[in-house]
mmCIF file of C-alpha atoms in Angstrom:
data_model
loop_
_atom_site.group_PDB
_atom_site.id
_atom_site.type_symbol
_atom_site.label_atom_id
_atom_site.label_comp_id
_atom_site.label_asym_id
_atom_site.label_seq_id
_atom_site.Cartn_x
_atom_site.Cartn_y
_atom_site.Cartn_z
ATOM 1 C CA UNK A 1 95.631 118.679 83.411
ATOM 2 C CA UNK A 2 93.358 121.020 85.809
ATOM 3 C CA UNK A 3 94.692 124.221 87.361
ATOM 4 C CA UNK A 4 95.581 122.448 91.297
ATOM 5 C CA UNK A 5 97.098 119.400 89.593
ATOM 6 C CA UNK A 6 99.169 121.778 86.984
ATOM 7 C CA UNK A 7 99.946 123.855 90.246
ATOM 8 C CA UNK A 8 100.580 120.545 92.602
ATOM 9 C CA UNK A 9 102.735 118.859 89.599
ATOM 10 C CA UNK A 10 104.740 122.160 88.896
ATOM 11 C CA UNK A 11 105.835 122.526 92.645
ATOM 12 C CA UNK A 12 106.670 119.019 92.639
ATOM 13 C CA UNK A 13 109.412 119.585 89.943
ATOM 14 C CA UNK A 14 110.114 122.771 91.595
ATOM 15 C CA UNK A 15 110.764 120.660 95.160
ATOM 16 C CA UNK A 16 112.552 117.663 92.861
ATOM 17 C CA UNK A 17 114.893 120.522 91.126
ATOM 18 C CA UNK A 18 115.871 121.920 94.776
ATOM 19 C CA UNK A 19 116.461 118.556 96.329
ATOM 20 C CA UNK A 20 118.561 116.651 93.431
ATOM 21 C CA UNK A 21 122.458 116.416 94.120
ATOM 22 C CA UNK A 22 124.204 118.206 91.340
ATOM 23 C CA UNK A 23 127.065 115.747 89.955
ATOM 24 C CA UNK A 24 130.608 117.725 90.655
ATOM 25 C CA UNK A 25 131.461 120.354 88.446
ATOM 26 C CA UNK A 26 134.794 119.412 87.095
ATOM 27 C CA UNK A 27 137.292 121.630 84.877
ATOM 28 C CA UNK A 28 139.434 120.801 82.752
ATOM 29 C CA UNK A 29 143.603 120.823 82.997
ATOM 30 C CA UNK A 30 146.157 120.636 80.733
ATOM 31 C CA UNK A 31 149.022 121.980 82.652
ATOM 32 C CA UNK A 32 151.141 119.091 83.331
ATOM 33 C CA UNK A 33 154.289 121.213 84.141
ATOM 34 C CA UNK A 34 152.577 123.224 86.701
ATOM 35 C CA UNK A 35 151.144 120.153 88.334
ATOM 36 C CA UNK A 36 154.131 118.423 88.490
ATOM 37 C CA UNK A 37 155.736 121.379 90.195
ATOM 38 C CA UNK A 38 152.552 121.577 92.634
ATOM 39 C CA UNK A 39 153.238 117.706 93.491
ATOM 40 C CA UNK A 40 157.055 118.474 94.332
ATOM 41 C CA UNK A 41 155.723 121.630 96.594
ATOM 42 C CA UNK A 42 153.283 119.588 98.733
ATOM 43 C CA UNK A 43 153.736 119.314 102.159
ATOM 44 C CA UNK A 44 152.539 115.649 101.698
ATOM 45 C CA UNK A 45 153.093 113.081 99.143
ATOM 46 C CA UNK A 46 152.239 109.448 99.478
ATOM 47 C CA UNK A 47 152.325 106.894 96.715
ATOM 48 C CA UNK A 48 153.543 106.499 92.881
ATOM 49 C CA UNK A 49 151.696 106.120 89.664
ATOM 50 C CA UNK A 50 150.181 108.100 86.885
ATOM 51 C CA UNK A 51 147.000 109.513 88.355
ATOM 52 C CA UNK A 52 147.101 112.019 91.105
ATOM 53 C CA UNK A 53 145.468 113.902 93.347
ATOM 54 C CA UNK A 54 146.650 116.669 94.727
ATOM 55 C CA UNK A 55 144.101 118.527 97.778
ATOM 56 C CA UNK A 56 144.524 122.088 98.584
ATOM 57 C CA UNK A 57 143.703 122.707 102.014
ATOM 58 C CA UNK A 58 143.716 125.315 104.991
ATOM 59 C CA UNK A 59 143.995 123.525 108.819
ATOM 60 C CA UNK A 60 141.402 125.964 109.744
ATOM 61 C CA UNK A 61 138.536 125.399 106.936
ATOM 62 C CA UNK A 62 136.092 122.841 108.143
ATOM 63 C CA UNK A 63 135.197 121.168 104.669
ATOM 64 C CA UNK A 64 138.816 120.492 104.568
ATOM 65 C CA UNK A 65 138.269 118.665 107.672
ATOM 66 C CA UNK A 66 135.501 117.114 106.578
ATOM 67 C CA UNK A 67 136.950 116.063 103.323
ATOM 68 C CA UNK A 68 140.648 114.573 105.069
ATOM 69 C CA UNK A 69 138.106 112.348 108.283
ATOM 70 C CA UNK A 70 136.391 111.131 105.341
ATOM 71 C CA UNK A 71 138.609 109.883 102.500
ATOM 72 C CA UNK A 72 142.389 109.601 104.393
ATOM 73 C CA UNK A 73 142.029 106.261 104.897
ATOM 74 C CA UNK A 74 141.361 104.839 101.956
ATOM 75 C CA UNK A 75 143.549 107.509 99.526
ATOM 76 C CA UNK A 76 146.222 106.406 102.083
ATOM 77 C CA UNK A 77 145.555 102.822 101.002
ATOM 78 C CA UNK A 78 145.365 103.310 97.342
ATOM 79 C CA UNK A 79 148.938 105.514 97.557
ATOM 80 C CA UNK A 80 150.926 102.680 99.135
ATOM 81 C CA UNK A 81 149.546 100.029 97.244
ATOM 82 C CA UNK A 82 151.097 102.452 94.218
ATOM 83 C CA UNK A 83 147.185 103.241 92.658
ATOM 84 C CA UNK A 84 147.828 106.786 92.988
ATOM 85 C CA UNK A 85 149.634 109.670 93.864
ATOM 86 C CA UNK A 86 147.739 111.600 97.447
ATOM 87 C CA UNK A 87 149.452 114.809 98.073
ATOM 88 C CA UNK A 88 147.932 117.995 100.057
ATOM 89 C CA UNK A 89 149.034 121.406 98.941
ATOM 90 C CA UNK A 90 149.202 123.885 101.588
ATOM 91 C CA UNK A 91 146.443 127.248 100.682
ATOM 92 C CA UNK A 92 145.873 129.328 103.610
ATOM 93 C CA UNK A 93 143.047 131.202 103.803
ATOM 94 C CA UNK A 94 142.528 131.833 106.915
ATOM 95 C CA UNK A 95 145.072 133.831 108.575
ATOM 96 C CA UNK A 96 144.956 132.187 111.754
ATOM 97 C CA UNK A 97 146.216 128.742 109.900
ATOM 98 C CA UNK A 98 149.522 130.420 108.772
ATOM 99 C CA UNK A 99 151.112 129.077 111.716
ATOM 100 C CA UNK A 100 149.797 125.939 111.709
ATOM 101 C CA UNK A 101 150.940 125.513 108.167
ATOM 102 C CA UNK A 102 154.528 127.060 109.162
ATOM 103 C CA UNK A 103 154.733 124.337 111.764
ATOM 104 C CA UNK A 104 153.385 121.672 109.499
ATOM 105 C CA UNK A 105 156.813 122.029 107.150
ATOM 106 C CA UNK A 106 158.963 122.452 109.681
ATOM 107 C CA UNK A 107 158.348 118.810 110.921
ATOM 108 C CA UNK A 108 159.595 115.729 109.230
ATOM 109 C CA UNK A 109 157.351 113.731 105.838
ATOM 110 C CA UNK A 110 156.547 111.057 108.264
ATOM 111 C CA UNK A 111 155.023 113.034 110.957
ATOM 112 C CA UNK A 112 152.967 115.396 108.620
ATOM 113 C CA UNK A 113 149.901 113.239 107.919
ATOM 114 C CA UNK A 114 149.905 112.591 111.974
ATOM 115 C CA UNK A 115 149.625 116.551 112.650
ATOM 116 C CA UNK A 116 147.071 117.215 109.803
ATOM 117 C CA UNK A 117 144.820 114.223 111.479
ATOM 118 C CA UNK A 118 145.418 115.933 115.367
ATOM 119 C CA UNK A 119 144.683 119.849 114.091
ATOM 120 C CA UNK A 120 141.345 118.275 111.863
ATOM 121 C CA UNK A 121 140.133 115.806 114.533
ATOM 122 C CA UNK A 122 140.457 119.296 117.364
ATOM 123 C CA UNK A 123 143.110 118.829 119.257
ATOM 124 C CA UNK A 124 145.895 121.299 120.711
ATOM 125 C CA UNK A 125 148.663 121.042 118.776
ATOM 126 C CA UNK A 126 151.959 122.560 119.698
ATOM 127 C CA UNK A 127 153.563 124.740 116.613
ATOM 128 C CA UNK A 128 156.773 126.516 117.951
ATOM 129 C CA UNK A 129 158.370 129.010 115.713
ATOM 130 C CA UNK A 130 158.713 128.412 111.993
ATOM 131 C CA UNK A 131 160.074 130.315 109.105
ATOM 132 C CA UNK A 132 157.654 130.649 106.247
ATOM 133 C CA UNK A 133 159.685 128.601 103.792
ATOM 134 C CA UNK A 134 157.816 127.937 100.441
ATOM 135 C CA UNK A 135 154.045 128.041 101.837
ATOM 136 C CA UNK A 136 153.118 130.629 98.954
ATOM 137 C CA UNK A 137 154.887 129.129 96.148
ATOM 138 C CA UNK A 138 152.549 126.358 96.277
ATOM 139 C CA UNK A 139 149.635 128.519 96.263
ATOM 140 C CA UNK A 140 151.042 130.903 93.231
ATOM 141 C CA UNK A 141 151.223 127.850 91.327
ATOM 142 C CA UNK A 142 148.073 126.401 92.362
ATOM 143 C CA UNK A 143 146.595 129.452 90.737
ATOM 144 C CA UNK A 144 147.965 128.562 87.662
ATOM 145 C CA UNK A 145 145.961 125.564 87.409
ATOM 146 C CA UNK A 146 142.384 127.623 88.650
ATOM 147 C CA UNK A 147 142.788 127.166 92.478
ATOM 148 C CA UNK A 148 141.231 129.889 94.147
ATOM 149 C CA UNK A 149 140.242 128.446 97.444
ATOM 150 C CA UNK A 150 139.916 125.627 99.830
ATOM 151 C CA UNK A 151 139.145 122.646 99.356
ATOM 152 C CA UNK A 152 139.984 122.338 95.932
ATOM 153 C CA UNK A 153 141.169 118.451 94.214
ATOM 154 C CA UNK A 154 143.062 118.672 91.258
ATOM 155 C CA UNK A 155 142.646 115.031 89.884
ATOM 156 C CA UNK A 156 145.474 114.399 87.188
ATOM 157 C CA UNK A 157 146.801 111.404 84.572
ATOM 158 C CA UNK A 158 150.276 112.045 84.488
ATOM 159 C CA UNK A 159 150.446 109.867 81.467
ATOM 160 C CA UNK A 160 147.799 111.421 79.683
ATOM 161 C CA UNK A 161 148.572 114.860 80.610
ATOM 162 C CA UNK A 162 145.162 115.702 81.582
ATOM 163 C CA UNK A 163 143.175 116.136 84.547
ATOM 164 C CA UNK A 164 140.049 117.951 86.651
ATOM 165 C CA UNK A 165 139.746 120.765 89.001
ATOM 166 C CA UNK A 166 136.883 120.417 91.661
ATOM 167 C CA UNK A 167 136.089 123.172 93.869
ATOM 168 C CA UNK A 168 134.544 122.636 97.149
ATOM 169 C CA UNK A 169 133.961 119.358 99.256
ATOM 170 C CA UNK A 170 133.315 116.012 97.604
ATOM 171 C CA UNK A 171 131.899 112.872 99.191
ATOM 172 C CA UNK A 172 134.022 109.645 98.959
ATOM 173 C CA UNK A 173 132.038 108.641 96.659
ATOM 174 C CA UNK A 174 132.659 111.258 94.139
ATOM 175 C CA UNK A 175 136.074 111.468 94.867
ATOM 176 C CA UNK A 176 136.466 107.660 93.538
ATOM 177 C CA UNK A 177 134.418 107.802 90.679
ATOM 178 C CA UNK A 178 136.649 111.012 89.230
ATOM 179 C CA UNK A 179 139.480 108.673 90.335
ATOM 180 C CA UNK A 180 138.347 105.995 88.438
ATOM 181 C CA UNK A 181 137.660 108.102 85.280
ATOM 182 C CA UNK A 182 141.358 109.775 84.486
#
């Protein structure tokens, strides 16, 4: 190969390197007990079954958003058809979301997913005065498990005691396909 097609050729690579999606970087989880205590803390659990997936989330953090417009509706589906288990784990990071989060237990199961959709989609949403309740027990044993910031899915086979931690926003796409492979 001559010296400008060596040079073209390497920056191609280079350019090819830069623009090719990384597949999600998933790690491992063996802690059954602490994820079935995270699923009892969640301040939303739809749906039965062995596999789960459990999103850790801050009303303020905008991949959250992203993540919840983008999948609800069909990880709604699959949880009352009884394909999986969709729970969100409250993990405030942002200190202006403590409220929101304080409000968000204080209202009833049914009306949770309804408030999460209004505070992600922009809207004004009224909050009132809440007491703190178990907001940080969820995130002390979300830690346990290698949370450490939103969003994070823990994807888990009940059954098979087993399951993957993915930090950071995941298209629908790759959200299914870990599904699909507990």
């Amino acid at each position: 190969m001559s010296p400008p097609v060596k040079c073209f050729y390497g920056l191609f690579v280079s350019i090819a390197v830069l623009f090719r999606r990384p597949r999600p970087r998933l790690t491992p989880v063996t802690r059954g007990d602490a994820v079935r205590r995270i699923l009892e803390l969640a301040s939303v659990k739809v749906g039965s079954g062995e596999r789960a997936l459990v999103v850790f989330f801050d009303l303020r953090c905008p991949f959250c958003a992203k993540l919840f417009r983008e999948t609800e509706e069909v990880l709604l589906e699959m949880a009352q058809r009884g394909l999986i288990i969709y729970a969100m784990c409250d993990y405030v990071v942002h200190r202006e979301a403590e409220h929101l989060h304080r409000a968000l237990r204080c209202i009833s199961e049914g009306e949770r997913l309804g408030f999460i959709r209004e505070v992600f989609s922009g809207k004004r949403v009224e909050t009132g005065s809440c007491p703190e309740g178990n907001l940080r027990e969820c995130e002390k044993v979300a830690e346990e498990v290698g949370v450490y910031g939103t969003p994070t899915l823990l994807f888990y086979h009940l059954g098979k005691d087993r399951g993957y931690v993915h930090f950071g926003y995941m298209s629908p796409s790759e959200v299914m396909e870990t599904l699909s492979s507990l």
